[in-house]
Short mmCIF file of C-alpha atoms and ligand atoms in Angstrom, two decimals:
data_model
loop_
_atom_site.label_atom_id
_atom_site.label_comp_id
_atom_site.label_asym_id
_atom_site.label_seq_id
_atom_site.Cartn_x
_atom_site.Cartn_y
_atom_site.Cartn_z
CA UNK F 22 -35.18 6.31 -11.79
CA UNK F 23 -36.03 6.03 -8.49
CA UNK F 24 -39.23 4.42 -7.00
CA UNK F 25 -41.11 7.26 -5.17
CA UNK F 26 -40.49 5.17 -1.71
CA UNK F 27 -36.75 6.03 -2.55
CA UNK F 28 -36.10 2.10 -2.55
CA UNK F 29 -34.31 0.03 -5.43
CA UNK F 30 -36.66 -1.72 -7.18
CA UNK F 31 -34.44 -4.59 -8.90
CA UNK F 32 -32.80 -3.41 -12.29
CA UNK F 33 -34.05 0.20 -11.42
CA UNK F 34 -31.91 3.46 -10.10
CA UNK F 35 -28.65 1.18 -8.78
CA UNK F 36 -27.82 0.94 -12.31
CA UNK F 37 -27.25 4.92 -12.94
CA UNK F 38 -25.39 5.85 -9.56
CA UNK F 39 -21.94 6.93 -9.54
CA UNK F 40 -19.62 3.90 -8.66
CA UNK F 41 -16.14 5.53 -6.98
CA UNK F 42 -12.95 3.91 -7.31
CA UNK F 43 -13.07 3.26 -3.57
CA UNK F 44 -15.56 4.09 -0.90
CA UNK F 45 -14.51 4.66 2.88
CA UNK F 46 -18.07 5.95 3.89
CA UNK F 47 -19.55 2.23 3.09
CA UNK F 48 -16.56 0.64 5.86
CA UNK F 49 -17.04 3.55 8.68
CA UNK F 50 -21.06 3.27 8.21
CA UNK F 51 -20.83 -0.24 9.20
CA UNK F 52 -18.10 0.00 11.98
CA UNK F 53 -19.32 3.31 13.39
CA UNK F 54 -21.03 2.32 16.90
CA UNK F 55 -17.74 0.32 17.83
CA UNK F 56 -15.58 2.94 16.08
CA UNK F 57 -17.47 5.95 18.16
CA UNK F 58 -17.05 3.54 20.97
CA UNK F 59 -13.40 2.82 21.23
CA UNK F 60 -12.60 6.71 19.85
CA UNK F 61 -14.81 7.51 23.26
CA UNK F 62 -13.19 5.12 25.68
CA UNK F 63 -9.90 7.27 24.28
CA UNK F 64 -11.41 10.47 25.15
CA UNK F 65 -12.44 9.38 29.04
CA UNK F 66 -8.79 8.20 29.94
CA UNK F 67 -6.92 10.98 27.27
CA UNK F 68 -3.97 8.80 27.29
CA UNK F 69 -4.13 9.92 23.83
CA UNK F 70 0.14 9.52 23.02
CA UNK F 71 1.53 6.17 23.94
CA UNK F 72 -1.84 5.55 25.20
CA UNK F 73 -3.25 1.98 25.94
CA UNK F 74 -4.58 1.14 22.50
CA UNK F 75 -1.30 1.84 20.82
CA UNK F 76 0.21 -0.80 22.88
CA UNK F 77 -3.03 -3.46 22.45
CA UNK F 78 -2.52 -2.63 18.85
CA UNK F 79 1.08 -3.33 18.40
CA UNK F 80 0.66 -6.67 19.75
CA UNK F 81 -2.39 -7.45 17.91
CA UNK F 82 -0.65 -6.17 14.19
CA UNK F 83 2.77 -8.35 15.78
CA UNK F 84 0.63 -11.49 16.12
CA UNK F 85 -0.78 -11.34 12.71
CA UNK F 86 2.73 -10.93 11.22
CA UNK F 87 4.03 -13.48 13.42
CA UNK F 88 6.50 -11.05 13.88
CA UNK F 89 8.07 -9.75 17.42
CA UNK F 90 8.22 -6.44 17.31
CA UNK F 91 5.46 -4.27 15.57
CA UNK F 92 6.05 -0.32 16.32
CA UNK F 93 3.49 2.20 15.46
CA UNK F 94 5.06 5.27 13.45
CA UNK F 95 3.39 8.61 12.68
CA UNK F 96 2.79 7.55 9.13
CA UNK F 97 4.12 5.43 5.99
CA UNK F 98 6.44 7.38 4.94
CA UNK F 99 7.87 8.12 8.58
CA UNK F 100 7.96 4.02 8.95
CA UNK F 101 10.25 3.60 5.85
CA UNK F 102 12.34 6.80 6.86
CA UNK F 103 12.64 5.82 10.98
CA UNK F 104 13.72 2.04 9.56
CA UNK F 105 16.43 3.35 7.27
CA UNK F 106 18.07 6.03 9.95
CA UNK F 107 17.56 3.04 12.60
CA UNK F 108 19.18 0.33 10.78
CA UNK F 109 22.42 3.14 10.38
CA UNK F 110 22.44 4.49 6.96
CA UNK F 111 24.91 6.89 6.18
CA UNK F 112 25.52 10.25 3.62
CA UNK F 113 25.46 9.24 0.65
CA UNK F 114 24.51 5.37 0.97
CA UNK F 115 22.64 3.86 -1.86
CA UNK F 116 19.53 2.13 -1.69
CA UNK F 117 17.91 0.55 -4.58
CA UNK F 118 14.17 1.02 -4.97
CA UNK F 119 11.37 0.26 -7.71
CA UNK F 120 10.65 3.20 -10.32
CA UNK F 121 7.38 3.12 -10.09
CA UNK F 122 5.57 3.59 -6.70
CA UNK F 123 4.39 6.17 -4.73
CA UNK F 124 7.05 9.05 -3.99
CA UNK F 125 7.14 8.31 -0.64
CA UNK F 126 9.46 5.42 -0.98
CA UNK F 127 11.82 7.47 -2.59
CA UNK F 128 11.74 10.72 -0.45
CA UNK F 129 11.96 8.47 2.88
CA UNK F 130 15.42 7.49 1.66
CA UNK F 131 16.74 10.93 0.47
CA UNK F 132 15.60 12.20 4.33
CA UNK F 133 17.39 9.71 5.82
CA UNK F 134 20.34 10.69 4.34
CA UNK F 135 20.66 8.45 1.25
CA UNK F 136 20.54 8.50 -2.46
CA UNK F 137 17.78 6.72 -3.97
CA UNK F 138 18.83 4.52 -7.15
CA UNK F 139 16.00 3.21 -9.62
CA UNK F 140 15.83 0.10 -10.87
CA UNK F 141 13.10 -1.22 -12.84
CA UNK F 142 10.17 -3.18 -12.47
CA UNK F 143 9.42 -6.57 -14.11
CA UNK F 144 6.53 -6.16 -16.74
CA UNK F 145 3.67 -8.54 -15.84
CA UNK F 146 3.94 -8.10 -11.69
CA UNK F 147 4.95 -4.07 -11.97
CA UNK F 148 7.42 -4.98 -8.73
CA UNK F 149 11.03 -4.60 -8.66
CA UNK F 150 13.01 -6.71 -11.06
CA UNK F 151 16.08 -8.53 -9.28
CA UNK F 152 17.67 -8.26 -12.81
CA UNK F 153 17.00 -4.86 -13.00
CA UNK F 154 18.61 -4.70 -9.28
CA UNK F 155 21.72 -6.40 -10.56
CA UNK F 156 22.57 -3.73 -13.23
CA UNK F 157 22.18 -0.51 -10.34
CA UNK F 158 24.49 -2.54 -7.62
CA UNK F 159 27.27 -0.78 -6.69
CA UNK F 160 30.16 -0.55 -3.83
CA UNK F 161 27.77 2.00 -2.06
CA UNK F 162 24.81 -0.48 -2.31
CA UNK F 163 23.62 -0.51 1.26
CA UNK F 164 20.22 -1.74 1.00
CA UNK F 165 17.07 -2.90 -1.17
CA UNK F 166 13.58 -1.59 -0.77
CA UNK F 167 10.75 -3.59 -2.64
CA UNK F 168 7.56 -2.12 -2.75
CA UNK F 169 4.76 -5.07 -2.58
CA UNK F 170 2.62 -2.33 -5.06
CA UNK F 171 -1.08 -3.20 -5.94
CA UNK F 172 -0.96 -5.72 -3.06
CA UNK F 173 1.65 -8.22 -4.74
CA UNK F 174 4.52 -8.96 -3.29
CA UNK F 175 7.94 -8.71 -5.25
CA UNK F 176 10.02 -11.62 -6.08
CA UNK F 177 11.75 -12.18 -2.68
CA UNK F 178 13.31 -15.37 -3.03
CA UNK F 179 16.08 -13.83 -6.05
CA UNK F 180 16.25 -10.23 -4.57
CA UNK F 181 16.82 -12.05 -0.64
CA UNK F 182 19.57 -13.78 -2.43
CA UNK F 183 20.87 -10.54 -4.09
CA UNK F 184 21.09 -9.16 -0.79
CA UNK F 185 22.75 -11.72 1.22
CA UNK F 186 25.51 -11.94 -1.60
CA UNK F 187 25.98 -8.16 -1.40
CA UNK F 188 25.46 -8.04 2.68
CA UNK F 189 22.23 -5.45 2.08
CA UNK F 190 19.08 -4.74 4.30
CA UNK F 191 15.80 -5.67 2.90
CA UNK F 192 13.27 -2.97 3.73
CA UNK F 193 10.08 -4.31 2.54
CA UNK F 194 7.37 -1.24 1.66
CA UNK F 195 4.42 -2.97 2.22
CA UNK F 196 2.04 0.43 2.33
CA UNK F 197 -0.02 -1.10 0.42
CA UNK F 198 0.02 -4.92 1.14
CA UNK F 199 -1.08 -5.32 4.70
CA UNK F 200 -1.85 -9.82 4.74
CA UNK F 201 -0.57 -10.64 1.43
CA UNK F 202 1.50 -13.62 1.47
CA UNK F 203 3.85 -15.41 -0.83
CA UNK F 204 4.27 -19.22 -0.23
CA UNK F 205 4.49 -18.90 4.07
CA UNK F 206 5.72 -15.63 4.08
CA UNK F 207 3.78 -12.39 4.53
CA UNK F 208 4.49 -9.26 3.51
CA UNK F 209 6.58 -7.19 5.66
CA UNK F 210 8.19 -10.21 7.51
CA UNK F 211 11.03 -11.39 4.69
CA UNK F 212 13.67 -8.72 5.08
CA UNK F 213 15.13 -6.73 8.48
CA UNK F 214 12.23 -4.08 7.87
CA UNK F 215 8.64 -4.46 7.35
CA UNK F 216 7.10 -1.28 6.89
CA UNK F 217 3.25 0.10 6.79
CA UNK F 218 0.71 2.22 6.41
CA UNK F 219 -2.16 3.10 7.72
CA UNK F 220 -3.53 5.74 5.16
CA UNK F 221 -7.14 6.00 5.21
CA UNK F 222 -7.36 4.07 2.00
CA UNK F 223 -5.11 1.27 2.40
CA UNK F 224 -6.31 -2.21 3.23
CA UNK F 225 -5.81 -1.52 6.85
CA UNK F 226 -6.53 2.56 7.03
CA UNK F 227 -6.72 5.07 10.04
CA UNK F 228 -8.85 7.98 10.09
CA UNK F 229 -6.24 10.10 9.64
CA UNK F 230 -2.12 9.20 8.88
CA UNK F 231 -0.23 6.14 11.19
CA UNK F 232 2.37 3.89 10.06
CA UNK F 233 4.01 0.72 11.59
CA UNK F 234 7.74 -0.93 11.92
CA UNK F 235 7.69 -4.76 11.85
CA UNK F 236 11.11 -6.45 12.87
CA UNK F 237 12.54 -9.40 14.38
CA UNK F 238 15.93 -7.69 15.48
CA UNK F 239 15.45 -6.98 18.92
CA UNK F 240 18.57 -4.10 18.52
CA UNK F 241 16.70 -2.16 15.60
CA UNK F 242 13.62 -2.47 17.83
CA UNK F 243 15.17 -0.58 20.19
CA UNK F 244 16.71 2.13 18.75
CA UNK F 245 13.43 3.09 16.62
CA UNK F 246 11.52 2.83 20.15
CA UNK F 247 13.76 5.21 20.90
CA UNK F 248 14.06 7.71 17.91
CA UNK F 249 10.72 7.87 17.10
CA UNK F 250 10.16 9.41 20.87
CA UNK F 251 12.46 11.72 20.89
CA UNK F 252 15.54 9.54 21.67
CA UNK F 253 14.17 8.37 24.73
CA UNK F 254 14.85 5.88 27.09
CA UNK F 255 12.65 6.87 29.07
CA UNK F 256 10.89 10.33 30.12
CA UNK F 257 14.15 12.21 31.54
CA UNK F 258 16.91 10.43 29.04
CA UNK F 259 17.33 11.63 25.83
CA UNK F 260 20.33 9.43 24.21
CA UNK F 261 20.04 10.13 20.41
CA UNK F 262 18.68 12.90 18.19
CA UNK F 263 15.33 11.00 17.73
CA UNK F 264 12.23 12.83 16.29
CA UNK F 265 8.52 12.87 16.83
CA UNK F 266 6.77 10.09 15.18
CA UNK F 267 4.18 8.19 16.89
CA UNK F 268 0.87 6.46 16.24
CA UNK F 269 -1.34 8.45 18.08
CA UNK F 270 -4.08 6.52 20.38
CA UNK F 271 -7.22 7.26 18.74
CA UNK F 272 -5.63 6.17 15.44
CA UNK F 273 -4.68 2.76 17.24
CA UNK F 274 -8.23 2.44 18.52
CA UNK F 275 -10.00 2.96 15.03
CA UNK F 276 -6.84 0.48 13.80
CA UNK F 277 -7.90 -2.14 16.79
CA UNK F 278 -11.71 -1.90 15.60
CA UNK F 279 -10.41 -2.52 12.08
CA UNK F 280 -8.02 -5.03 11.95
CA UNK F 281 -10.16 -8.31 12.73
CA UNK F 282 -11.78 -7.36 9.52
CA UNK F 283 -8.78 -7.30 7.52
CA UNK F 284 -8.28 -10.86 6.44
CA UNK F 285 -11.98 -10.92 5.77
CA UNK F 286 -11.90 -7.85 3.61
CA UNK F 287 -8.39 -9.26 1.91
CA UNK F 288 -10.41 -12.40 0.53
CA UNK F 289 -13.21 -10.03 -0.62
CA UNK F 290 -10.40 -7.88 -2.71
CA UNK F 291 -9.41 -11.06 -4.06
CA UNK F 292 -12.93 -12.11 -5.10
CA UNK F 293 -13.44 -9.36 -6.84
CA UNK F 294 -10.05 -9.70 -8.68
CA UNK F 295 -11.08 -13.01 -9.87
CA UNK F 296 -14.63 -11.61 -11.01
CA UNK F 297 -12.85 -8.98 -12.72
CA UNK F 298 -10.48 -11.37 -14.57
CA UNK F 299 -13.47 -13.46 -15.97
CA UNK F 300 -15.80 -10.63 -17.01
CA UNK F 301 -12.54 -8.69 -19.08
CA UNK F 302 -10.98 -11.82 -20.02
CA UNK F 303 -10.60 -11.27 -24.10
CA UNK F 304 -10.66 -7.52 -24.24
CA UNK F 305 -8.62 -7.25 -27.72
CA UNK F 306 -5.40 -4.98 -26.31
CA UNK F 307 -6.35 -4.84 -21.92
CA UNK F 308 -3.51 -6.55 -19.87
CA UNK F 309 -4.98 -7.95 -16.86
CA UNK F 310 -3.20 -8.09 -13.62
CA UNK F 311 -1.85 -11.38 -12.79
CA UNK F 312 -4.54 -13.26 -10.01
CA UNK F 313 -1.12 -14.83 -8.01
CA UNK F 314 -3.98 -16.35 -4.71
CA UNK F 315 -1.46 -14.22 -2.39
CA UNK F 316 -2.01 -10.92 -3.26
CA UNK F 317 -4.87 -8.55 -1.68
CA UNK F 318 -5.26 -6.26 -4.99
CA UNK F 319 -4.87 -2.87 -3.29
CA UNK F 320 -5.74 -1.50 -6.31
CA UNK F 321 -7.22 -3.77 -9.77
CA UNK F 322 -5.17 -2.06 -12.44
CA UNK F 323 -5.12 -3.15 -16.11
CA UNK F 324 -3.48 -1.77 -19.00
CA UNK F 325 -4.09 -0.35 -22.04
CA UNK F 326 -2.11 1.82 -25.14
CA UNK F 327 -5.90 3.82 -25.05
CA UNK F 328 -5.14 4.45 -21.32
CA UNK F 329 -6.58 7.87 -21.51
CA UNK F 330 -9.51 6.87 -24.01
CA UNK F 331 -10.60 4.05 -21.59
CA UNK F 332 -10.73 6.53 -18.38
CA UNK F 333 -12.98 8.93 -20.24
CA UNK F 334 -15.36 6.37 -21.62
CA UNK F 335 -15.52 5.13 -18.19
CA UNK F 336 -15.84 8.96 -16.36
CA UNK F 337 -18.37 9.68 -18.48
CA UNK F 338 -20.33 7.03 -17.33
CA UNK F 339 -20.18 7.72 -13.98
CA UNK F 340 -17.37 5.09 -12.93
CA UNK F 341 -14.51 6.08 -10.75
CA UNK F 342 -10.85 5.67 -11.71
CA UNK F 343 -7.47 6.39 -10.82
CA UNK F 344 -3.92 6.54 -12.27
CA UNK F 345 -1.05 4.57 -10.36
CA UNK F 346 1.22 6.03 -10.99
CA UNK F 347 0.98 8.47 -14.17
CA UNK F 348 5.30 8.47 -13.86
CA UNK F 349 8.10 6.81 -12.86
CA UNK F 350 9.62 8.19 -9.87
CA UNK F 351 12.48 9.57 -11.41
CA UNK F 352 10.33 11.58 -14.17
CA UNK F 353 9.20 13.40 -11.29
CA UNK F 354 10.99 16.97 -10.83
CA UNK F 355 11.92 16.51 -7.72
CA UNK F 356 13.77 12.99 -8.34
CA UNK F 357 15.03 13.83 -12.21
CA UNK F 358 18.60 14.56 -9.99
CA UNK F 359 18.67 10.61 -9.07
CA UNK F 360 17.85 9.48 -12.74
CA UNK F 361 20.89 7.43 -13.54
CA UNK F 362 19.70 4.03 -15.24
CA UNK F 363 16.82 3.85 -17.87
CA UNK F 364 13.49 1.91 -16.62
CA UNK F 365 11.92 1.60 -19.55
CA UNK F 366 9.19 -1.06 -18.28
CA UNK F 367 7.97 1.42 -15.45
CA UNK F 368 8.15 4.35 -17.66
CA UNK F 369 5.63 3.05 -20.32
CA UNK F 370 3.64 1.10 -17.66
CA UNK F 371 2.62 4.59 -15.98
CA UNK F 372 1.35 4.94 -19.63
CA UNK F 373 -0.86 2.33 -19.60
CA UNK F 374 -2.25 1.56 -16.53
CA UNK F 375 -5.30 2.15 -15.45
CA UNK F 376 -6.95 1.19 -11.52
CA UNK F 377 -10.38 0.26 -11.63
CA UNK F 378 -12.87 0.40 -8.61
CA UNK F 379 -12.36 -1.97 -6.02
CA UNK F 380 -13.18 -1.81 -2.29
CA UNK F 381 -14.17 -4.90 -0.06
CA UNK F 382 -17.93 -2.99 0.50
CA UNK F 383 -18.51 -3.19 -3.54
CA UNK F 384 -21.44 -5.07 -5.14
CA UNK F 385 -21.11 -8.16 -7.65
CA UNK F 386 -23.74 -5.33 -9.09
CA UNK F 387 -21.85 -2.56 -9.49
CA UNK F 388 -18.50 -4.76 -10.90
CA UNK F 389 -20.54 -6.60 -13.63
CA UNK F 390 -21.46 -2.43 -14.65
CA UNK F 391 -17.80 -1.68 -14.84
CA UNK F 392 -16.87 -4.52 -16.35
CA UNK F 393 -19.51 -4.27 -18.74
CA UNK F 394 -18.18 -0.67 -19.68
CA UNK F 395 -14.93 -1.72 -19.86
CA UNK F 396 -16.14 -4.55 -22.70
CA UNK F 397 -18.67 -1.77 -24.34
CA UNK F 398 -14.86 0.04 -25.26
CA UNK F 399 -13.23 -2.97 -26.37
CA UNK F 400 -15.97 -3.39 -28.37
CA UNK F 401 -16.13 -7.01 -26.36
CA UNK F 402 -19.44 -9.06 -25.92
CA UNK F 403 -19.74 -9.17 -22.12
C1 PLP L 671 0.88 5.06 0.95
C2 PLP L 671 2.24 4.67 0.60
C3 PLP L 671 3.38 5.12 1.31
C4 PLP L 671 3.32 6.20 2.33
O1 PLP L 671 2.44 6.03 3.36
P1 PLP L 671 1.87 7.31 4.14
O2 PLP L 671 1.22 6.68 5.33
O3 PLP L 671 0.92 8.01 3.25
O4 PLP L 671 3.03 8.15 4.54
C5 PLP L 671 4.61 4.60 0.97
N1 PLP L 671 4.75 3.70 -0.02
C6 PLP L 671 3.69 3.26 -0.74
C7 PLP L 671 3.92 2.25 -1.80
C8 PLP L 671 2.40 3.74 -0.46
O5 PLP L 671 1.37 3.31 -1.19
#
């Protein structure tokens, strides 16, 4: 209950209100006055396409990278899609992508022209298996994309080796791992393509769509500075069928406000991981998502056989929680045509996993509750 002075007495109220599986309002109330500011300093010079900030914001994502050339894209999907068609992928070109991510990976390569092929995903990190990769090569092979999903980046040493042996691109989907690193590299800088987004909810989010290109080939640069404009060289040459796909300048000026944050908010992620992992440690049947000191949990996601059971209990006590993903790519309708291999590991993982709340603004407070609900199911003393 609530004092009648509406504040938190210790112990009291907090421990009844909702807790979401991730809260935007919490980051924009902080950042608003310098968000409103740089959205406003937009609106008095309406440079609002390839306005200043896109540029300042380029450079600023390229120097966190360490990377050359950073180029902001309409969204994430558009990113992944722009780096395929600029890199030269042909009809019917295969590239070979994890099961189990968000469809976007998938559809970017069909739009560009290719035929997605699903491997499957190794069973403790959920990324693509360079085994599995192995099995779905063929002589149309033209490139790998590994999806860094939950904020963990795949097993790049074996699958860079895979694709030097086989002379494939590496297109890195790092939607959802903006700063992770594995030993001194960071996501989105190990193959030819880094790509991003900037989905409101990622760890870096707009407040709308946006996306970014990260390369250190100079050439591939170039052409998607050029096809995401329209083919342009400049205003009056158009010398390729490009499209319309860029970060627009208010996006870049929200993203400019943001970014200083990120490795800040990254370490918070990762401190909540770790709380997570002692609280749940010893849940009889709950898998808990490795804690490799790289990764920047995009989402916390354990699994369980009572998948469903588990989301209910927790629902009904007013946590927040989300499925990701409930299948396998090629389950979907839409992808069932590009079904060749079985994934069995990313098939019954989208049975059992579960993402529990976790944003850089949440309390130590509000994770020992979910934890503690968690336990309560498990029947484990907390
Ligand atoms: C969010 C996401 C995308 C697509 O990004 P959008 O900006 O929404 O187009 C692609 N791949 C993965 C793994 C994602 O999580």
């Amino acid at each position: 209950m609530n004092s009648p002075n509406n504040e938190h007495e210790p112990g009291e109220g907090v421990d009844t209100l909702p807790i979401p599986l991730s809260d935007l309002r919490r980051q924009h109330q902080a950042l608003r006055p310098e968000i409103d500011a740089a959205i406003g300093q937009v609106l008095d010079r309406c440079d609002f396409i390839r306005g200043q900030a896109v540029q300042r914001f380029e450079a600023a994502f390229a120097r966190t990278l360490g990377t050359p050339h950073a180029l902001g894209v309409g969204s994430g999907t558009d990113a992944l899609y722009l780096a395929l068609v600029g890199l030269g992928l042909g009809p019917g070109d295969e590239v070979i992508t994890a099961a189990n991510s968000f469809a976007a990976t998938a559809e970017a390569v069909v739009m560009a022209g290719g035929v997605p092929v699903f491997a499957d995903v190794d069973d403790e990190t959920l990324c693509l298996s360079p085994a599995s990769v192995e099995r779905v090569l063929t002589a149309r092979t033209r490139a790998l994309i590994p999806v860094h999903l939950h904020g963990r980046m795949a097993d790049m040493e074996p699958l860079s080796a895979l694709a030097t042996e086989h002379g494939l691109w590496i297109v890195e989907d790092a939607a959802q791992a903006h700063g992770a690193r594995q030993g001194e590299h960071q996501a989105g800088t190990v193959g030819q393509v880094g790509c991003f987004s900037f989905f409101p909810s990622k760890n870096l989010g707009a407040c709308g769509d946006g996306g970014l290109i990260a390369t250190s080939d100079p050439e591939l640069a170039s052409r998607v500075r050029m096809i995401r404009d329209h083919g342009r060289t400049d205003a009056h040459s158009h010398v390729l069928v490009g499209q319309c796909s860029r970060l627009d300048t208010i996006q870049a000026a929200v993203l400019l406000v943001k970014l200083p944050h990120l490795a800040a908010w990254n370490a918070r992620r990762r401190d909540l991981a770790r709380a997570y992992d002692q609280a749940l440690r010893g849940c009889p049947g709950l898998r808990l998502p490795p804690l490799d000191p790289g990764a920047v949990f995009h989402h916390y996601v354990v699994r369980t056989r009572s998948r469903d059971a588990l989301m209910a209990h927790l629902q009904a006590r007013g946590i927040g929680c989300g499925v990701h993903y409930a299948h396998s790519i090629p389950e979907e309708p839409a992808f069932r045509p590009y079904r060749t291999a079985a994934t069995p590991v990313s098939d019954q993982s989208c049975r059992e996993v579960l993402s529990l709340p976790l944003f850089p603004e949440m309390t130590d407070g509000e994770l020992l509750r979910v934890a503690r609900a968690v336990c309560e199911f498990f029947g484990h003393g907390a």
